[in-house]
Amino acid sequence: MSAEAIATGETDPPLRPLPGRAAELPAGVDAPPRLVAHLRAVHDVAARLVEWVRRRCPELELDAEAVLFGAATHDIGKALHPAELSDPGARHEEAGRELLLGHGVEPGLARFAGTHASWTAPGTGAEDLLVSLADKVWKNKRVTELEDLVVALPAGADGRAAWEWFMELDEVLTEIGDGADRSPAYQMSHPLTR
């Protein structure tokens, strides 16, 4: 199956297709099928998180398109470091940022390849945190420190207590997590090699 078909075709479970340019990039960098499937799964969760933020806290300034592009390309550097698809490693982060820049992606969008695993770094914004959260929750992994940072965003925007926001975030993350077992199975159904 081609990278484009994985990025935009029908899936089981149903996942949103990768957006425009993000759907074209995997083929342009000869990304392994499993990587494209992973990007699509994380993108789908990011879209659900963006919808939740927009619905529950419209006061929070958020570049939704940046979140979706970031989620759809965050691990693109694994096309250059495919061993990191199955083994731990961080070489793909800077490599992914450089790869995106080399394909004409603006620095503000290429940054997600480098920031998705460093949510405590100075200058980390709402968009970066949502991409990081989507990259964890797609497989039902919960990270308290990251969730606390995400909860602080709407609390700071509308003045409600952080614990109230935590209860709402916990509800949406639990809902996403309840169906998360199908996403890793979908990813693993695609080969590691091209």
mmCIF file of C-alpha atoms in Angstrom, residues 24-167:
data_model
loop_
_atom_site.group_PDB
_atom_site.id
_atom_site.type_symbol
_atom_site.label_atom_id
_atom_site.label_comp_id
_atom_site.label_asym_id
_atom_site.label_seq_id
_atom_site.Cartn_x
_atom_site.Cartn_y
_atom_site.Cartn_z
ATOM 1 C CA GLU A 24 2.173 14.335 0.571
ATOM 2 C CA LEU A 25 5.325 14.497 2.716
ATOM 3 C CA PRO A 26 5.600 10.791 3.663
ATOM 4 C CA ALA A 27 5.830 9.739 0.010
ATOM 5 C CA GLY A 28 8.313 12.548 -0.642
ATOM 6 C CA VAL A 29 10.653 11.260 2.065
ATOM 7 C CA ASP A 30 10.068 7.552 1.366
ATOM 8 C CA ALA A 31 8.515 7.010 4.802
ATOM 9 C CA PRO A 32 7.909 3.416 5.890
ATOM 10 C CA PRO A 33 4.227 2.373 5.899
ATOM 11 C CA ARG A 34 4.203 1.895 9.686
ATOM 12 C CA LEU A 35 5.399 5.472 10.173
ATOM 13 C CA VAL A 36 2.621 6.852 7.962
ATOM 14 C CA ALA A 37 0.067 4.802 9.915
ATOM 15 C CA HIS A 38 1.469 6.172 13.184
ATOM 16 C CA LEU A 39 1.294 9.761 11.938
ATOM 17 C CA ARG A 40 -2.312 9.240 10.926
ATOM 18 C CA ALA A 41 -3.286 7.763 14.302
ATOM 19 C CA VAL A 42 -1.675 10.637 16.216
ATOM 20 C CA HIS A 43 -3.213 13.197 13.853
ATOM 21 C CA ASP A 44 -6.663 11.744 14.513
ATOM 22 C CA VAL A 45 -6.231 12.102 18.275
ATOM 23 C CA ALA A 46 -4.891 15.648 17.842
ATOM 24 C CA ALA A 47 -8.014 16.540 15.842
ATOM 25 C CA ARG A 48 -10.185 15.228 18.665
ATOM 26 C CA LEU A 49 -8.228 17.286 21.206
ATOM 27 C CA VAL A 50 -8.514 20.437 19.076
ATOM 28 C CA GLU A 51 -12.271 19.901 18.786
ATOM 29 C CA TRP A 52 -12.487 19.505 22.562
ATOM 30 C CA VAL A 53 -10.529 22.717 23.204
ATOM 31 C CA ARG A 54 -12.586 24.701 20.704
ATOM 32 C CA ARG A 55 -15.845 23.437 22.187
ATOM 33 C CA ARG A 56 -14.934 23.720 25.876
ATOM 34 C CA CYS A 57 -12.630 26.766 25.915
ATOM 35 C CA PRO A 58 -13.066 29.049 22.913
ATOM 36 C CA GLU A 59 -11.165 31.741 24.840
ATOM 37 C CA LEU A 60 -7.918 29.806 24.429
ATOM 38 C CA GLU A 61 -5.936 31.106 21.471
ATOM 39 C CA LEU A 62 -4.922 28.114 19.417
ATOM 40 C CA ASP A 63 -3.624 27.570 15.903
ATOM 41 C CA ALA A 64 -5.581 24.424 15.137
ATOM 42 C CA GLU A 65 -4.030 23.963 11.698
ATOM 43 C CA ALA A 66 -0.553 24.033 13.241
ATOM 44 C CA VAL A 67 -1.563 21.357 15.763
ATOM 45 C CA LEU A 68 -2.940 19.141 13.017
ATOM 46 C CA PHE A 69 0.095 19.615 10.778
ATOM 47 C CA GLY A 70 2.419 19.068 13.731
ATOM 48 C CA ALA A 71 0.691 15.848 14.727
ATOM 49 C CA ALA A 72 0.702 14.653 11.113
ATOM 50 C CA THR A 73 4.472 15.182 10.772
ATOM 51 C CA HIS A 74 5.902 14.982 14.307
ATOM 52 C CA ASP A 75 7.827 11.730 13.737
ATOM 53 C CA ILE A 76 8.733 12.268 10.070
ATOM 54 C CA GLY A 77 12.418 12.031 11.047
ATOM 55 C CA LYS A 78 11.896 8.304 11.609
ATOM 56 C CA ALA A 79 11.988 8.014 7.821
ATOM 57 C CA LEU A 80 15.722 8.689 8.266
ATOM 58 C CA HIS A 81 16.003 6.683 11.494
ATOM 59 C CA PRO A 82 13.590 3.754 10.941
ATOM 60 C CA ALA A 83 15.028 1.752 13.841
ATOM 61 C CA GLU A 84 13.301 4.279 16.112
ATOM 62 C CA LEU A 85 9.939 2.991 14.877
ATOM 63 C CA SER A 86 10.396 -0.046 17.087
ATOM 64 C CA ASP A 87 13.228 0.940 19.432
ATOM 65 C CA PRO A 88 13.668 3.999 21.664
ATOM 66 C CA GLY A 89 15.614 6.924 20.328
ATOM 67 C CA ALA A 90 15.533 10.657 19.776
ATOM 68 C CA ARG A 91 17.728 11.108 16.704
ATOM 69 C CA HIS A 92 14.579 11.444 14.613
ATOM 70 C CA GLU A 93 13.545 14.666 16.367
ATOM 71 C CA GLU A 94 16.144 17.106 15.011
ATOM 72 C CA ALA A 95 16.452 15.063 11.829
ATOM 73 C CA GLY A 96 12.709 15.461 11.291
ATOM 74 C CA ARG A 97 12.826 19.195 11.817
ATOM 75 C CA GLU A 98 15.671 19.501 9.317
ATOM 76 C CA LEU A 99 13.891 17.211 6.864
ATOM 77 C CA LEU A 100 10.750 19.332 6.984
ATOM 78 C CA LEU A 101 12.722 22.550 6.572
ATOM 79 C CA GLY A 102 14.475 20.991 3.591
ATOM 80 C CA HIS A 103 11.069 20.310 2.035
ATOM 81 C CA GLY A 104 10.033 23.945 2.368
ATOM 82 C CA VAL A 105 8.014 23.657 5.569
ATOM 83 C CA GLU A 106 8.022 26.872 7.588
ATOM 84 C CA PRO A 107 10.074 26.768 10.816
ATOM 85 C CA GLY A 108 6.930 27.377 12.898
ATOM 86 C CA LEU A 109 5.455 24.140 11.582
ATOM 87 C CA ALA A 110 8.677 22.127 11.330
ATOM 88 C CA ARG A 111 9.295 22.719 15.033
ATOM 89 C CA PHE A 112 6.865 19.977 16.103
ATOM 90 C CA ALA A 113 9.256 17.295 14.881
ATOM 91 C CA GLY A 114 11.700 18.587 17.484
ATOM 92 C CA THR A 115 9.318 19.589 20.296
ATOM 93 C CA HIS A 116 6.896 16.673 20.534
ATOM 94 C CA ALA A 117 9.005 14.935 23.176
ATOM 95 C CA SER A 118 10.190 18.017 25.099
ATOM 96 C CA TRP A 119 7.060 19.595 26.506
ATOM 97 C CA THR A 120 8.871 21.242 29.435
ATOM 98 C CA ALA A 121 11.284 23.206 27.244
ATOM 99 C CA PRO A 122 11.106 27.003 27.443
ATOM 100 C CA GLY A 123 8.769 28.524 24.879
ATOM 101 C CA THR A 124 6.575 25.449 24.581
ATOM 102 C CA GLY A 125 3.143 26.660 23.520
ATOM 103 C CA ALA A 126 -0.383 25.290 23.508
ATOM 104 C CA GLU A 127 0.059 23.784 20.068
ATOM 105 C CA ASP A 128 3.239 21.935 21.081
ATOM 106 C CA LEU A 129 1.557 20.568 24.201
ATOM 107 C CA LEU A 130 -1.436 19.260 22.271
ATOM 108 C CA VAL A 131 0.812 17.508 19.737
ATOM 109 C CA SER A 132 2.789 15.967 22.624
ATOM 110 C CA LEU A 133 -0.407 14.880 24.352
ATOM 111 C CA ALA A 134 -1.820 13.334 21.169
ATOM 112 C CA ASP A 135 1.464 11.428 20.703
ATOM 113 C CA LYS A 136 0.967 9.839 24.134
ATOM 114 C CA VAL A 137 -2.789 9.343 24.309
ATOM 115 C CA TRP A 138 -3.170 7.646 20.908
ATOM 116 C CA LYS A 139 -1.871 4.505 22.642
ATOM 117 C CA ASN A 140 -3.584 5.279 25.966
ATOM 118 C CA LYS A 141 -0.411 6.441 27.703
ATOM 119 C CA ARG A 142 -1.079 9.039 30.379
ATOM 120 C CA VAL A 143 1.668 11.450 31.523
ATOM 121 C CA THR A 144 0.673 13.500 34.573
ATOM 122 C CA GLU A 145 3.273 16.238 34.064
ATOM 123 C CA LEU A 146 2.139 16.795 30.473
ATOM 124 C CA GLU A 147 -1.551 16.722 31.385
ATOM 125 C CA ASP A 148 -0.938 19.308 34.131
ATOM 126 C CA LEU A 149 0.657 21.625 31.568
ATOM 127 C CA VAL A 150 -2.274 21.137 29.191
ATOM 128 C CA VAL A 151 -4.807 21.798 31.983
ATOM 129 C CA ALA A 152 -3.067 25.083 32.795
ATOM 130 C CA LEU A 153 -3.874 26.384 29.293
ATOM 131 C CA PRO A 154 -7.665 26.618 29.554
ATOM 132 C CA ALA A 155 -7.448 27.496 33.249
ATOM 133 C CA GLY A 156 -5.313 30.493 32.336
ATOM 134 C CA ALA A 157 -7.629 31.437 29.481
ATOM 135 C CA ASP A 158 -10.977 31.382 31.258
ATOM 136 C CA GLY A 159 -10.088 31.574 34.963
ATOM 137 C CA ARG A 160 -11.730 28.309 36.025
ATOM 138 C CA ALA A 161 -9.805 26.218 38.514
ATOM 139 C CA ALA A 162 -7.231 23.813 37.126
ATOM 140 C CA TRP A 163 -8.850 20.881 38.932
ATOM 141 C CA GLU A 164 -12.114 21.553 37.093
ATOM 142 C CA TRP A 165 -10.257 21.503 33.800
ATOM 143 C CA PHE A 166 -8.443 18.346 34.837
ATOM 144 C CA MET A 167 -11.770 16.594 35.378
#
